[in-house]
Tab-separated table of C-alpha atoms in Angstrom:
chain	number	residue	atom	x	y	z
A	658	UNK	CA	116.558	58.358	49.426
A	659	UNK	CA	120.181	57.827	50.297
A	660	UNK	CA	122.578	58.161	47.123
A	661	UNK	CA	125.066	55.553	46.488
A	662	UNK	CA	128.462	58.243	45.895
A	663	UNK	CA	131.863	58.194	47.003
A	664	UNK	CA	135.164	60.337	45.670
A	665	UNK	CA	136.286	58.473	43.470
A	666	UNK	CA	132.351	58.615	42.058
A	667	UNK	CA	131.087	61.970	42.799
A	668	UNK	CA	127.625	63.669	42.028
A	669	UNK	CA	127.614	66.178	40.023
A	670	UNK	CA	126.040	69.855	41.214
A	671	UNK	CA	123.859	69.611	38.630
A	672	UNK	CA	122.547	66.374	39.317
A	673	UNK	CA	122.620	67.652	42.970
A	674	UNK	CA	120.629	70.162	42.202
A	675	UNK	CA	118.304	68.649	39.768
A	676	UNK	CA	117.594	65.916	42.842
A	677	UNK	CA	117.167	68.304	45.685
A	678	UNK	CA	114.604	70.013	42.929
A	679	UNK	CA	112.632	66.643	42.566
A	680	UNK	CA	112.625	65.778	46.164
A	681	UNK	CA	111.205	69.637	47.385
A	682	UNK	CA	108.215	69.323	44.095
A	683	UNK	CA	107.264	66.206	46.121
A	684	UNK	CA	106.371	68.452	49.207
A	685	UNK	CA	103.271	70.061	47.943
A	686	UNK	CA	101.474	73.286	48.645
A	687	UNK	CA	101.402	74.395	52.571
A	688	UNK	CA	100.098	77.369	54.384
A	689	UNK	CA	103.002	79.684	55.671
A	690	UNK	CA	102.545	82.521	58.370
A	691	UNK	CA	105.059	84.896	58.375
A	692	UNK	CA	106.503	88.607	58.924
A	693	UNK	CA	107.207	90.645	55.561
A	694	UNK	CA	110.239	92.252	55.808
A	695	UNK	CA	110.870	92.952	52.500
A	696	UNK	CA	109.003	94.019	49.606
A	697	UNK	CA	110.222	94.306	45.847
A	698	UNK	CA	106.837	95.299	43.987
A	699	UNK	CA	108.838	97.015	40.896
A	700	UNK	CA	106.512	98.996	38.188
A	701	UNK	CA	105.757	97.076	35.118
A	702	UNK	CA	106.955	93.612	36.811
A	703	UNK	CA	104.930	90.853	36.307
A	704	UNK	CA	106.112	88.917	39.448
A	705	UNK	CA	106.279	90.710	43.094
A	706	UNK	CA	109.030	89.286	45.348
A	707	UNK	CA	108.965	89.062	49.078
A	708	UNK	CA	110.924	87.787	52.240
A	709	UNK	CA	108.820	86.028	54.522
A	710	UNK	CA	110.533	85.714	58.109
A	711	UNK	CA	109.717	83.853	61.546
A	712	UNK	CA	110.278	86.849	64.520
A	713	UNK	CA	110.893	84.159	66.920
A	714	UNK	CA	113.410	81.697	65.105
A	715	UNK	CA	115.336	84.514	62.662
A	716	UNK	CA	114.590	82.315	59.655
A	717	UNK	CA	113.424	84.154	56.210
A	718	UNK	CA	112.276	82.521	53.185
A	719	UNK	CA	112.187	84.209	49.836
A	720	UNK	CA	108.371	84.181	48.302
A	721	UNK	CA	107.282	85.075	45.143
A	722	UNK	CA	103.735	85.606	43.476
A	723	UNK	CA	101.734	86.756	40.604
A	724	UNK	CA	101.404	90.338	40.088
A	725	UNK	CA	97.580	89.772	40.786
A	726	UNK	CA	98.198	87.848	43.567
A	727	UNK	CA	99.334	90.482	45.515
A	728	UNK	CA	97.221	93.439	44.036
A	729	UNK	CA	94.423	91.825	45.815
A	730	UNK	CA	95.921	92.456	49.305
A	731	UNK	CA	97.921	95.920	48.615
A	732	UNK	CA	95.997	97.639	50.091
A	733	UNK	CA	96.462	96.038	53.676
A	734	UNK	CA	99.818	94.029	53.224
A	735	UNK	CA	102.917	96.023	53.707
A	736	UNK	CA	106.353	95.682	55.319
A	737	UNK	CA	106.008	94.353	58.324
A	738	UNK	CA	102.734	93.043	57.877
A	739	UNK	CA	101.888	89.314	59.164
A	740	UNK	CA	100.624	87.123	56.777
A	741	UNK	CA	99.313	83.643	55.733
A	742	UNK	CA	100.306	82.390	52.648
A	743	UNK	CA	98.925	79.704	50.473
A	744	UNK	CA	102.445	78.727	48.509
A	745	UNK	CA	104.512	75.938	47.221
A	746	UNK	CA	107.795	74.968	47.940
A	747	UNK	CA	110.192	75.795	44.360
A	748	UNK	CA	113.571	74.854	43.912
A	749	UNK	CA	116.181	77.111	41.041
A	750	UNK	CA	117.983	74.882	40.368
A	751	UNK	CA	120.773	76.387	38.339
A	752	UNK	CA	121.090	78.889	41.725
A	753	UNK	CA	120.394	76.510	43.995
A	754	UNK	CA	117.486	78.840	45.645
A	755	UNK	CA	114.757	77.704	47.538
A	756	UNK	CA	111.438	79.863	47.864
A	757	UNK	CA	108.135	79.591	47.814
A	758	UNK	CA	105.855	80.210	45.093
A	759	UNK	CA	102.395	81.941	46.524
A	760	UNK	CA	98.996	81.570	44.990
A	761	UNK	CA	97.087	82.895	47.564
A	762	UNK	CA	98.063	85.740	50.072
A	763	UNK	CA	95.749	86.369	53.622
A	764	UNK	CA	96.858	89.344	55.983
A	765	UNK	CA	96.113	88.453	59.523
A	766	UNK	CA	93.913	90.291	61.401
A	767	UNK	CA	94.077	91.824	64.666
A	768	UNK	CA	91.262	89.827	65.809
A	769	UNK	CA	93.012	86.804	64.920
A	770	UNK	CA	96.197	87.385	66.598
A	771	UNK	CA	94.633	87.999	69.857
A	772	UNK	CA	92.255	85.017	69.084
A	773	UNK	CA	95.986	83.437	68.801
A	774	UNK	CA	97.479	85.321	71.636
A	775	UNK	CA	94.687	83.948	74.108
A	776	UNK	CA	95.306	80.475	73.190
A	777	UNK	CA	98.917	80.639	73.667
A	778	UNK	CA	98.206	82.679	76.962
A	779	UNK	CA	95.658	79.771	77.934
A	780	UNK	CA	98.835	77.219	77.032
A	781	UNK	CA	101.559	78.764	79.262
A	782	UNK	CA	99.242	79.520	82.197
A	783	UNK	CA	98.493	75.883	81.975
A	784	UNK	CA	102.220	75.324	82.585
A	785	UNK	CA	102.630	77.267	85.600
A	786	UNK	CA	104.620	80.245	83.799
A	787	UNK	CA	102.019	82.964	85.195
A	788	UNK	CA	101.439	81.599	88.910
A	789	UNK	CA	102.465	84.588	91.886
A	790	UNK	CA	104.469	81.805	93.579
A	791	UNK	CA	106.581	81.948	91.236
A	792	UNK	CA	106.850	85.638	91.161
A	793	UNK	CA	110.327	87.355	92.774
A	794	UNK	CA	110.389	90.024	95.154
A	795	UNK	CA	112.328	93.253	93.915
A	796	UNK	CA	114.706	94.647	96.040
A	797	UNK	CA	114.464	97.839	98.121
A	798	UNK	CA	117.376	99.460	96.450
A	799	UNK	CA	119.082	97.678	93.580
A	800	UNK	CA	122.526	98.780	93.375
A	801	UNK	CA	122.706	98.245	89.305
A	802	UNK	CA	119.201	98.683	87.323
A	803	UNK	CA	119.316	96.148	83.933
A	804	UNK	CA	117.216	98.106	81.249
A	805	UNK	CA	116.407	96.869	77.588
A	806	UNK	CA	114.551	98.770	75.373
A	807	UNK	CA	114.870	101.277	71.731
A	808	UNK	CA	117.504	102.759	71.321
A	809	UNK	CA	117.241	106.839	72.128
A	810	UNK	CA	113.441	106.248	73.132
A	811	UNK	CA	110.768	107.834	74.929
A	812	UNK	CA	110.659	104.583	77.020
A	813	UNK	CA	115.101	104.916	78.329
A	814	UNK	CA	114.323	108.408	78.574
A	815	UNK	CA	111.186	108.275	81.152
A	816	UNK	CA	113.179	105.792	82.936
A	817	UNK	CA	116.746	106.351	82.896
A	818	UNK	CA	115.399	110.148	83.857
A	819	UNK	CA	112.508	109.177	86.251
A	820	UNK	CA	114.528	106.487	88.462
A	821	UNK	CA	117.490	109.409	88.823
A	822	UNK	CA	115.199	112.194	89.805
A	823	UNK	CA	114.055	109.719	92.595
A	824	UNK	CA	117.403	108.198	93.745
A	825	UNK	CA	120.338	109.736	92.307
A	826	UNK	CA	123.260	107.818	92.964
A	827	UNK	CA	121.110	104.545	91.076
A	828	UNK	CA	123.091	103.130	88.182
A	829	UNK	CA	121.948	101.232	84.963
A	830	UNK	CA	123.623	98.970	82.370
A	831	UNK	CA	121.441	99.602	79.129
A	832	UNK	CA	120.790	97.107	75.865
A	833	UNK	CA	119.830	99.069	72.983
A	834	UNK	CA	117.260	96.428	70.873
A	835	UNK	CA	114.775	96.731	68.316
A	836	UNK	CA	111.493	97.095	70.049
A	837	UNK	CA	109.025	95.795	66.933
A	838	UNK	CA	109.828	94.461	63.573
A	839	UNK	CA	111.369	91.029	62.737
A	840	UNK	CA	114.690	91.420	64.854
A	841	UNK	CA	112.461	92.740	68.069
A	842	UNK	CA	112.358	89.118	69.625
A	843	UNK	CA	115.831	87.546	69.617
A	844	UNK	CA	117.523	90.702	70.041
A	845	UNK	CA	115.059	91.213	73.403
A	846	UNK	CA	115.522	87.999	74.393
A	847	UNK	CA	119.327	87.878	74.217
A	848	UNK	CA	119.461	91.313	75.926
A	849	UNK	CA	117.312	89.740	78.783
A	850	UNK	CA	119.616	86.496	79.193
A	851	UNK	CA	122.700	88.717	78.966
A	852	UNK	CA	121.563	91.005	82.171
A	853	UNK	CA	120.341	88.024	83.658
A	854	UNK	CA	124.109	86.293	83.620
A	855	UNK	CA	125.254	89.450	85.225
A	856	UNK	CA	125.801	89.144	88.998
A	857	UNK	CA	125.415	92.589	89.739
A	858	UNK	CA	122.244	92.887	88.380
A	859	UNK	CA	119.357	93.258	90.332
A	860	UNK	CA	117.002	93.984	88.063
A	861	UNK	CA	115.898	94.111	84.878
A	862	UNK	CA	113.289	96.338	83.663
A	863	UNK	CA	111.717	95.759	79.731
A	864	UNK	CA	110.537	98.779	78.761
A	865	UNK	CA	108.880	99.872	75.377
A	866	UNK	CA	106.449	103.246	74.545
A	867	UNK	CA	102.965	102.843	73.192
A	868	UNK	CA	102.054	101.327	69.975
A	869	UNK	CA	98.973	99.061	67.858
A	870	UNK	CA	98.876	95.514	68.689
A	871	UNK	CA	100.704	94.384	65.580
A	872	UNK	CA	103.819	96.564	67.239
A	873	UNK	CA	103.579	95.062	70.631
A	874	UNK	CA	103.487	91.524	69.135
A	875	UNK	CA	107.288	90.537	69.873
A	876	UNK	CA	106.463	90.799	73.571
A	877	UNK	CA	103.927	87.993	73.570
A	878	UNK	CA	106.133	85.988	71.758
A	879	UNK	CA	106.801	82.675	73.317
A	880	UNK	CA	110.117	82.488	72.861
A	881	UNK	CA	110.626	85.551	74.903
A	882	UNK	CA	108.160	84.567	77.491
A	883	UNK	CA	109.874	81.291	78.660
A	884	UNK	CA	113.160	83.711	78.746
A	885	UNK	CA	111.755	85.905	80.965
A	886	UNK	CA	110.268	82.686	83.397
A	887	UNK	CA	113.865	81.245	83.246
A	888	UNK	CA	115.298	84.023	84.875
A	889	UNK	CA	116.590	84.521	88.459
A	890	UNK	CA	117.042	87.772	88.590
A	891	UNK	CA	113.481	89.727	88.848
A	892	UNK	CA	112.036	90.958	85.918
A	893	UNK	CA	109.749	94.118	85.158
A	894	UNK	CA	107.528	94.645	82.414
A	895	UNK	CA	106.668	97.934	81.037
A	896	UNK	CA	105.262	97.815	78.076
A	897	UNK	CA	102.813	100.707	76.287
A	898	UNK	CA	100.230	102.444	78.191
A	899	UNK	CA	97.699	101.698	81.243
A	900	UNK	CA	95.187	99.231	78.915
A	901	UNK	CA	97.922	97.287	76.651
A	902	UNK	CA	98.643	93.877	78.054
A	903	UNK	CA	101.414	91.882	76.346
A	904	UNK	CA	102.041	88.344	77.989
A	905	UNK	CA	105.124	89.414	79.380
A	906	UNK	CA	102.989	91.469	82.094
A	907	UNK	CA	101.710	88.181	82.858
A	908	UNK	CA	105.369	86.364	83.394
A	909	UNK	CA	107.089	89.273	84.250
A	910	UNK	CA	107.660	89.433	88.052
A	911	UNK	CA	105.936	93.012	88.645
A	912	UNK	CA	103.877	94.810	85.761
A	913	UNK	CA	104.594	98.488	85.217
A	914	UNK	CA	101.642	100.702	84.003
A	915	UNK	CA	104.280	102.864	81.612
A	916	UNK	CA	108.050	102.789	81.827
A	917	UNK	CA	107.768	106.199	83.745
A	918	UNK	CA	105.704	103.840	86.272
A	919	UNK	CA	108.383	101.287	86.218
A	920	UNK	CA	111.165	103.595	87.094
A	921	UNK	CA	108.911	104.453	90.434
A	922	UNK	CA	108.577	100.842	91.303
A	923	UNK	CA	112.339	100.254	90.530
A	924	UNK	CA	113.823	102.559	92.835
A	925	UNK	CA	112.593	104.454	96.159
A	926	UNK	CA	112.289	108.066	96.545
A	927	UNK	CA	115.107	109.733	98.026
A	928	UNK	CA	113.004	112.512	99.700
A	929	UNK	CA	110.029	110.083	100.929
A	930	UNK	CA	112.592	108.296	102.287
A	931	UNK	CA	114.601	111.251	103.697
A	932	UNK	CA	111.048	111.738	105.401
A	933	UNK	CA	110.375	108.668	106.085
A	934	UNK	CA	113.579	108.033	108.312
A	935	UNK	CA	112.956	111.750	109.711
A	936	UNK	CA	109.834	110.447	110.994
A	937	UNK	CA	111.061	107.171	112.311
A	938	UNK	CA	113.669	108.730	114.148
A	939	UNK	CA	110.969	111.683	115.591
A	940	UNK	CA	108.964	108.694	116.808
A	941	UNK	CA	111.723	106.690	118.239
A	942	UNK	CA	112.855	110.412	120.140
A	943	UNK	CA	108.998	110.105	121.339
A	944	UNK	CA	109.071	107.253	122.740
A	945	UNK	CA	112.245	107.297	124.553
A	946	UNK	CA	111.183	110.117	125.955
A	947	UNK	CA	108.255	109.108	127.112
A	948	UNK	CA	110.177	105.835	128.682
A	949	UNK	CA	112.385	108.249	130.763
A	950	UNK	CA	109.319	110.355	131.905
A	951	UNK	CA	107.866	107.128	133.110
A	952	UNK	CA	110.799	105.923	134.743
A	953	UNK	CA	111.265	109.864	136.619
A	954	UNK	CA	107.969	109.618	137.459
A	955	UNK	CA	108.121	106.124	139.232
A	956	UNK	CA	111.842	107.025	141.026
A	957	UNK	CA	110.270	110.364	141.867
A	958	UNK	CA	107.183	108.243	143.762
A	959	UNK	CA	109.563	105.994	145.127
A	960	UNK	CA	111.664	108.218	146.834
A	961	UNK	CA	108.881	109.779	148.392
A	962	UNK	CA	107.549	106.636	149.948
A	963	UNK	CA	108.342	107.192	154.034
A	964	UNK	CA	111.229	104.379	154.082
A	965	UNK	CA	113.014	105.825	151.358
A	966	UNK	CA	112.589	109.153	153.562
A	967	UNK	CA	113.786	107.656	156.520
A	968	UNK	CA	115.226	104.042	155.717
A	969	UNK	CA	116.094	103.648	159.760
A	970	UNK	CA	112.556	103.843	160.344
A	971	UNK	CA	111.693	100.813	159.015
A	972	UNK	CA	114.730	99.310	161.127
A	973	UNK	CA	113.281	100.640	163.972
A	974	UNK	CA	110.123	99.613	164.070
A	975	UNK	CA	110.791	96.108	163.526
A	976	UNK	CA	113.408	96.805	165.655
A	977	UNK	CA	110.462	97.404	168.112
A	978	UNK	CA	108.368	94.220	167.072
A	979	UNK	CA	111.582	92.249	167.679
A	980	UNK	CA	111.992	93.379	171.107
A	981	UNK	CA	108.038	92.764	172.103
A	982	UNK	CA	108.458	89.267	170.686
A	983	UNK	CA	111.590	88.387	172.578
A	984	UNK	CA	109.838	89.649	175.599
A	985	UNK	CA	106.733	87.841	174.612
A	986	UNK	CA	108.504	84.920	173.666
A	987	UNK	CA	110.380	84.891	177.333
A	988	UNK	CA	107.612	84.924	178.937
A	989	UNK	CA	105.891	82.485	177.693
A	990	UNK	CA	108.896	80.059	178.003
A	991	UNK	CA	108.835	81.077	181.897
A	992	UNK	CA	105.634	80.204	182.348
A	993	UNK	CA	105.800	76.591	180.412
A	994	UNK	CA	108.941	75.823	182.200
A	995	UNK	CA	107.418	76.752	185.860
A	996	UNK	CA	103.981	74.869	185.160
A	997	UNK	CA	106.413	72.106	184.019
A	998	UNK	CA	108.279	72.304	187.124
A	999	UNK	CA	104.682	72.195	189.447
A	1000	UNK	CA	103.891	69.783	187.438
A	1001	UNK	CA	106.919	67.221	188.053
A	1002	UNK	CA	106.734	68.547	191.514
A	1003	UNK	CA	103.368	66.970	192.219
A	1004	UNK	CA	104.033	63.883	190.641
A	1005	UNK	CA	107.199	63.166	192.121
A	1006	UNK	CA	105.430	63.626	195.487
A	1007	UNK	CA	102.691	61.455	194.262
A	1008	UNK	CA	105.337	58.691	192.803
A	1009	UNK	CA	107.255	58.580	196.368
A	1010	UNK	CA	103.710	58.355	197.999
A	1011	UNK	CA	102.593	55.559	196.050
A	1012	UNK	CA	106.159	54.075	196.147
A	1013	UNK	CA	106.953	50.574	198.189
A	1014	UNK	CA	110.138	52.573	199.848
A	1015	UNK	CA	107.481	54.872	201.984
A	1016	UNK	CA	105.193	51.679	202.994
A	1017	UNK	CA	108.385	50.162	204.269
A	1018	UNK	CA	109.016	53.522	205.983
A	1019	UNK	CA	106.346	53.194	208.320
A	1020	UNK	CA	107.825	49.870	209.890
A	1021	UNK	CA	106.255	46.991	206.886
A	1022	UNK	CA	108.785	44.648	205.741
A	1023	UNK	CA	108.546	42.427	202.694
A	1024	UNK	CA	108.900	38.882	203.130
A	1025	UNK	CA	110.967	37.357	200.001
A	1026	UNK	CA	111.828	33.053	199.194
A	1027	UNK	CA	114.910	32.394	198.053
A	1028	UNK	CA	114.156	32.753	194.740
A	1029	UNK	CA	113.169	36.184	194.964
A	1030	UNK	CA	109.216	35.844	195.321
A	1031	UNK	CA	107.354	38.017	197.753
A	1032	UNK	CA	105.592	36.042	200.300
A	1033	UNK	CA	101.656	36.781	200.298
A	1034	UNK	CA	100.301	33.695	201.859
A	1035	UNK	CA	101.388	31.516	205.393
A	1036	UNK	CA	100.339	28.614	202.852
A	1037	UNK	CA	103.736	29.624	200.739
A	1038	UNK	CA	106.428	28.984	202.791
A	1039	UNK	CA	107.368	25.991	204.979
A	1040	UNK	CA	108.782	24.856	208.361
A	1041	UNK	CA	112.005	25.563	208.755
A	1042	UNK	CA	112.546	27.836	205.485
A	1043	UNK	CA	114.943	30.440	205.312
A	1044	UNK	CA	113.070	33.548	203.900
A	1045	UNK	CA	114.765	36.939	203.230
A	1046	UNK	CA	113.017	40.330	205.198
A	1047	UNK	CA	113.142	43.814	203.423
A	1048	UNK	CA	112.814	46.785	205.546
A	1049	UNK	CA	113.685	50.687	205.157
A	1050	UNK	CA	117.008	50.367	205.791
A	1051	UNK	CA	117.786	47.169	204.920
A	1052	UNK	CA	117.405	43.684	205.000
A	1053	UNK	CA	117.990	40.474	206.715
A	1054	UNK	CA	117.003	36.558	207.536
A	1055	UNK	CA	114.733	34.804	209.138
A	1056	UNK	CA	113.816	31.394	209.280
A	1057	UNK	CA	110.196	29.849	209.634
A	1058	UNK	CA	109.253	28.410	212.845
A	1059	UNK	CA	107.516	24.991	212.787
């Protein structure tokens, strides 16, 4: 409820206080999960105090219970512990503190966190986060290896050793982070995004030793999950041994056995590749080799074909061939052109036979009317017509006689 207050009418902090008081009472009693981080259980003390703190979000709240309260989970509840608690919201006023007053406390158990692990890992595989297309291919040689993981641990010594045995000249920019505790997620996260900014980065490898499942909590967390999705440069999770399975194995873009394991998928081996290339190159020497054997061995057949022996050969004999078909060819021409001859021969003699010039010849004459029209019949002409007479050797008039 908005206050009517200005500065020439101010509040007091009291009054402040004594409101903010009323308005958190009015909240009731809700169920808390947390991270203990701290735990003040001093001897005598009828009241046990406790910090209550949110790995993904670094937010704490201050709790405090009955003596009793507690005593009935001692024995499993420690630092570091998660927790439910049953508590409700208290404000000190003259302070101006807010915690939480508990009346009930509940450690979670390991079944329950992976019964809460699998429902989160059924929520973001829903979303897409775990699907191999969106998996990134590592590259063959990354010139600058990002690595986050405890500081001076088993896990950046296996590596940081393992990857130089195998290439030496590799190179790795290192964030130090808490690996489990309250701190473990933001600080792993932020590493993460700060490699991932990095240009020359081609990838980043996550890399923590063994532990329960309470200590490899912080790398299911959410919060670091959708980090690790978000990110363009590859990502490689190696996290405990062969059988733990934190969800960022699931997101991460290749999943790493142990972080010795990830330092062999991270970098090649210089002497299998050494051996590798020695064997390429052997093979290559093979089979150029056997390509200029080949190639001998078909020149060497070649030249001992007869024309490559003798190339004029080949000239000559079609040299030969030539001749017999010019000859050939000759002849056969004389023989069309002197059957063509006979032939126009006989018909000439059989054209000047049948020709009018011979008939005239032998003393005929043609009788012809003025017009040019052969006479054939006495009935055709007429007394006293001029008609024109043809003979071999030429041609003159004569004029019908009545």
């Amino acid at each position: 409820m908005a206050l009517n207050t200005s500065a020439d009418a101010p509040l007091p902090v009291g009054e402040v206080s004594r409101l903010i008081g009323g308005w958190i009472d009015r909240l009731g009693a809700v169920w808390v999960e947390g991270q203990i981080t701290q735990l003040s259980r001093r001897p005598g003390a009828g009241v046990v105090f406790l910090t209550l703190r949110d790995p993904s979000y670094d937010v704490s709240v201050s709790v405090t219970c009955y003596r009793q309260v507690f005593d009935s989970v001692a024995d499993v509840v420690s630092e570091g512990a998660r927790v439910v608690v049953h508590a409700k919201p208290e404000w000190y006023a003259p302070r101006g503190q807010l915690s939480l007053r508990a009346a009930e406390i509940k450690p979670v158990g390991v079944g329950e966190l992976l019964a809460r692990l699998e429902q989160l890992k059924k929520s973001l595989a829903a979303e897409g986060l775990f699907a191999a297309e969106r998996k990134k291919t590592l590259p063959f040689l990354p010139q600058l290896v990002g690595l986050v993981c405890g500081r001076a641990s088993a896990a950046e010594r296996d590596v940081l050793e393992n990857a130089r045995r195998r290439w030496p000249a590799v190179r790795f920019e290192v964030r130090n982070v808490a690996v489990q505790g309250v701190h473990a997620v933001p600080q792993v996260v932020q590493a993460v995004r700060e490699l991932d900014a990095l240009d020359e980065v081609d990838v980043i490898v996550v890399a923590r030793g063994g532990g329960s499942v309470e200590d490899l909590l912080p790398f299911s967390d959410e919060q670091l999950v959708r980090a690790v999705a978000a990110c363009r440069t590859p990502v490689v999770s190696a996290i405990g041994h062969e059988p733990d399975s934190p969800l960022l194995d699931l997101v991460a873009d290749l999943r790493a056995s142990t972080p010795t394991d990830a330092a062999k998928k991270v970098v090649p081996d210089v002497g299998e590749e050494y051996e590798r290339v020695r064997f390429l190159r052997e093979r290559a020497r093979r089979c150029v080799q056997a390509f200029v054997d080949r190639e001998e061995r078909g020149l060497t057949h070649a030249l001992a074909r007869p024309c490559m022996e003798d190339p004029h050969r080949m000239v000559d004999e079609r040299a030969d061939q030539v001749s017999a078909l010019l000859d050939r060819g000759r002849r056969t021409l004389g023989h069309l052109l002197d059957r063509a001859d006979s032939e126009l021969t006989h018909t000439h003699a059989r054209v000047v036979a049948l020709s009018p010039a011979a008939t005239l010849q032998r003393g005929y004459a043609v009788l012809q009317r003025a017009d040019g029209h052969v006479v054939r019949d006495p009935a055709e002409v007429a007394a006293d017509e001029t008609l024109r007479a043809r003979v071999a050797e030429g041609e003159f008039t004569v004029q019908v006689d009545a």
